[in-house]
Amino acid sequence: MKKQEDRKPHRLVLVLFPLQGHTTPMLQLGYALHSKGFAITIAHTRVNSPNPSNHPHFDFLPLSDDTHYSDKSGTPNIYDIESINLNCKAPLQEFLELQKTSHSQVDGIIHDSLMYFAATVANHVQIPNLVLRTSTAAFLQAYLALPRLFAEGYIPFQDSMLHELVPRLNPLRFKDLPVSRENMEDTMKFIEIARNFKSSSAMIMNTMDCLEQLPLFQLQQHFQVPLFGIGPLSKVASASSTSFLEEESSCIAWLNNQTAKSVLYVSKGSLAMSDEKEFTETAWGLANSEQPFLWVVRPGSVSGSDWTELLPRGFLEHVGERGLILKWAPQKEVLAHSAVGGFWTHCGWNSTMESLSEGVPMISSPQFFDQKVIARYITHVWKVGFELDGVLERGDVDKSIRRLMTGREGDEMRQRAIELKHMINVSILEGGSSYNSLNDLTEFLLTNKI
Ligand code: UDX
């Protein structure tokens, strides 16, 4: 696909949602579209704003300065999302109207599905808009099925139903559904957000056929707009680091000293929290497993402490050089390292795709949002991992680590993960589904008056 003709490049405004797991794929999409000749402006809030010096090819548009999260862990609830959308509306509209008069026309807007205000603003100033969904097709499908399940009386469901398969939503069980049983009101609002992009002219998804062919096909049937599956965005274009926290690359030297496929990488993403009991059980499970490990403990992620003050007495002496604890890792580099043989993850979609892209099998400990749907696919569709959920206990942790890192079953999962890695590589190479979708999206952006 040749780049655009040499006239002034078409300019796109990409509207970020201020969470690591949402900002990363949108910035990666920006790199992919920049490589196709588009000029990119990144519209962002002041909280969790990207560092412009990391992205010299992009322009930046700060939208609002009073975004706040009610939950100190940084996990936005539905009210935070609503206030972010309210605060960002005027600044974006003002910018777009100014651009119109100054003839530096914005040709299109691509917004995170949680930044739905941007669709309203785009329609108001008559600029086409597209929505980027940063999670899986199966997760969106689950959300879209919830109203039917309510209407048919399947929700709310009893504990006795937790392990039952959800009718017409194979392979999900009721326990995998993105339903906050304690707070159905929030669930209904999230369903509304999931469904409400009638005014978008197309949908972009950070996934691809080799992982989600059926859910993608079914979603395309459901929505009357083009759907572009361009995952993994972490592989489709080479992007600079998108981390909010500083990545400690010193860990690579430690990995270089480890035996191939011997290290368990442990990270629970940018939002997950644990209490002291879970932290202690995790530590002793890692110690007792006798396996080398690289453990990310995000500062503030253990309730009641700043970082690792709550590590149990004797843990560090027991582990010695066999383990390394970091605040934040260069995760893509770590997963690509030959010493890493397994990933204990919370099943965030970016982490899951990064693991699949490097052929690394997983221990799945999902917590919230889309993570249970993703965990179900890891264990039952792609068969490249198994679940470790419920109340964490050091014996189960120890057993799970040995099962993944030393057993025959772990080797079989590793082999399947390597097969998936090859399929993912085929999808991003010329003629592959993601390669073609990115070209189709470029064509769409250029020919639909964008
Ligand atoms: C959130 C939700 O929790 C997740 O379920 C959803 O799919 C996306 O939004 P998060 O929890 O941060 O995301 O997880 P994930 O999607 O895995 O994104 C984390 C990103 O941070 C990944 O790209 C990962 O490479 C990066 N990371 C994580 C690092 O760079 N270093 C680390 O030490 C840990």
Short mmCIF file of N, CA and C and ligand atoms in Angstrom, two decimals, residues 20-22 24 243 247 265 267 269-271 296 328-329 331-332 346 348-351 354 368-371, ligand 1:
data_model
loop_
_atom_site.label_atom_id
_atom_site.label_comp_id
_atom_site.label_asym_id
_atom_site.label_seq_id
_atom_site.Cartn_x
_atom_site.Cartn_y
_atom_site.Cartn_z
N GLN A 20 -3.47 3.10 31.41
CA GLN A 20 -2.36 2.50 30.66
C GLN A 20 -2.86 1.53 29.59
N GLY A 21 -3.81 0.69 29.97
CA GLY A 21 -4.28 -0.36 29.05
C GLY A 21 -5.11 0.16 27.89
N HIS A 22 -5.49 1.45 27.96
CA HIS A 22 -6.23 2.07 26.85
C HIS A 22 -5.32 2.99 26.05
N THR A 24 -2.01 2.77 25.69
CA THR A 24 -1.02 2.01 24.91
C THR A 24 -1.52 1.63 23.52
N SER A 243 4.71 3.52 28.35
CA SER A 243 4.50 3.34 29.80
C SER A 243 4.39 4.67 30.53
N GLU A 247 10.35 2.26 32.93
CA GLU A 247 10.64 0.84 32.76
C GLU A 247 12.08 0.56 33.22
N TYR A 265 7.69 -14.87 34.64
CA TYR A 265 7.46 -13.42 34.72
C TYR A 265 6.10 -13.20 35.38
N SER A 267 3.30 -10.29 36.51
CA SER A 267 2.85 -8.89 36.49
C SER A 267 1.33 -8.86 36.41
N GLY A 269 -0.46 -5.94 35.68
CA GLY A 269 -0.93 -4.77 34.94
C GLY A 269 -0.88 -3.48 35.75
N SER A 270 -1.66 -2.48 35.28
CA SER A 270 -1.52 -1.13 35.85
C SER A 270 -2.59 -0.79 36.88
N LEU A 271 -3.57 -1.71 37.08
CA LEU A 271 -4.69 -1.36 37.97
C LEU A 271 -4.87 -2.33 39.14
N VAL A 296 6.92 -8.14 39.04
CA VAL A 296 6.60 -6.70 39.05
C VAL A 296 5.64 -6.42 40.20
N TRP A 328 8.39 -1.63 37.68
CA TRP A 328 7.76 -1.61 36.35
C TRP A 328 8.77 -2.12 35.33
N ALA A 329 8.38 -3.11 34.52
CA ALA A 329 9.33 -3.77 33.61
C ALA A 329 9.14 -3.29 32.17
N GLN A 331 8.00 -4.69 29.60
CA GLN A 331 7.30 -5.98 29.52
C GLN A 331 7.43 -6.66 28.16
N LYS A 332 7.32 -5.90 27.08
CA LYS A 332 7.40 -6.55 25.77
C LYS A 332 8.77 -7.19 25.57
N HIS A 346 -2.76 -11.14 35.06
CA HIS A 346 -4.15 -10.85 35.46
C HIS A 346 -5.05 -10.90 34.23
N GLY A 348 -5.04 -8.93 31.49
CA GLY A 348 -5.33 -7.69 30.75
C GLY A 348 -5.08 -7.98 29.28
N TRP A 349 -5.85 -7.31 28.39
CA TRP A 349 -5.75 -7.72 26.99
C TRP A 349 -4.40 -7.40 26.36
N ASN A 350 -3.82 -6.25 26.68
CA ASN A 350 -2.52 -5.93 26.10
C ASN A 350 -1.46 -6.95 26.54
N SER A 351 -1.44 -7.27 27.82
CA SER A 351 -0.46 -8.25 28.34
C SER A 351 -0.69 -9.62 27.71
N GLU A 354 0.51 -9.59 24.19
CA GLU A 354 1.98 -9.52 24.16
C GLU A 354 2.58 -10.90 24.48
N PHE A 368 -11.06 -8.29 37.05
CA PHE A 368 -12.27 -7.52 36.73
C PHE A 368 -12.28 -7.13 35.24
N PHE A 369 -13.32 -6.34 34.89
CA PHE A 369 -13.51 -5.88 33.49
C PHE A 369 -13.55 -7.08 32.54
N ASP A 370 -12.66 -7.11 31.58
CA ASP A 370 -12.65 -8.12 30.51
C ASP A 370 -11.79 -9.33 30.86
N GLN A 371 -11.15 -9.32 32.03
CA GLN A 371 -10.11 -10.29 32.32
C GLN A 371 -10.62 -11.73 32.44
C1 UDX B 1 -6.69 -2.33 31.70
C2 UDX B 1 -7.60 -3.48 32.17
O1 UDX B 1 -7.23 -3.88 33.47
C3 UDX B 1 -7.47 -4.65 31.21
O2 UDX B 1 -8.30 -5.71 31.67
C4 UDX B 1 -7.93 -4.19 29.84
O3 UDX B 1 -7.82 -5.27 28.92
C5 UDX B 1 -7.09 -3.00 29.39
O4 UDX B 1 -7.16 -1.94 30.37
P1 UDX B 1 -4.19 -3.16 32.48
O5 UDX B 1 -4.80 -3.75 33.69
O6 UDX B 1 -3.20 -2.10 32.66
O7 UDX B 1 -5.35 -2.69 31.47
O8 UDX B 1 -3.55 -4.43 31.70
P2 UDX B 1 -3.02 -4.60 30.23
O9 UDX B 1 -4.15 -4.52 29.23
O10 UDX B 1 -2.27 -5.85 30.26
O11 UDX B 1 -2.05 -3.35 29.97
C6 UDX B 1 -0.87 -3.20 30.72
C7 UDX B 1 0.22 -2.63 29.81
O12 UDX B 1 1.28 -2.22 30.66
C8 UDX B 1 0.77 -3.67 28.85
O13 UDX B 1 0.96 -3.11 27.55
C9 UDX B 1 2.12 -4.05 29.45
O14 UDX B 1 3.11 -4.34 28.45
C10 UDX B 1 2.50 -2.81 30.21
N1 UDX B 1 3.34 -3.14 31.38
C11 UDX B 1 2.82 -3.83 32.43
C12 UDX B 1 4.66 -2.71 31.35
O15 UDX B 1 5.10 -2.10 30.38
N2 UDX B 1 5.45 -3.00 32.43
C13 UDX B 1 4.97 -3.67 33.52
O16 UDX B 1 5.74 -3.90 34.46
C14 UDX B 1 3.63 -4.11 33.53
#
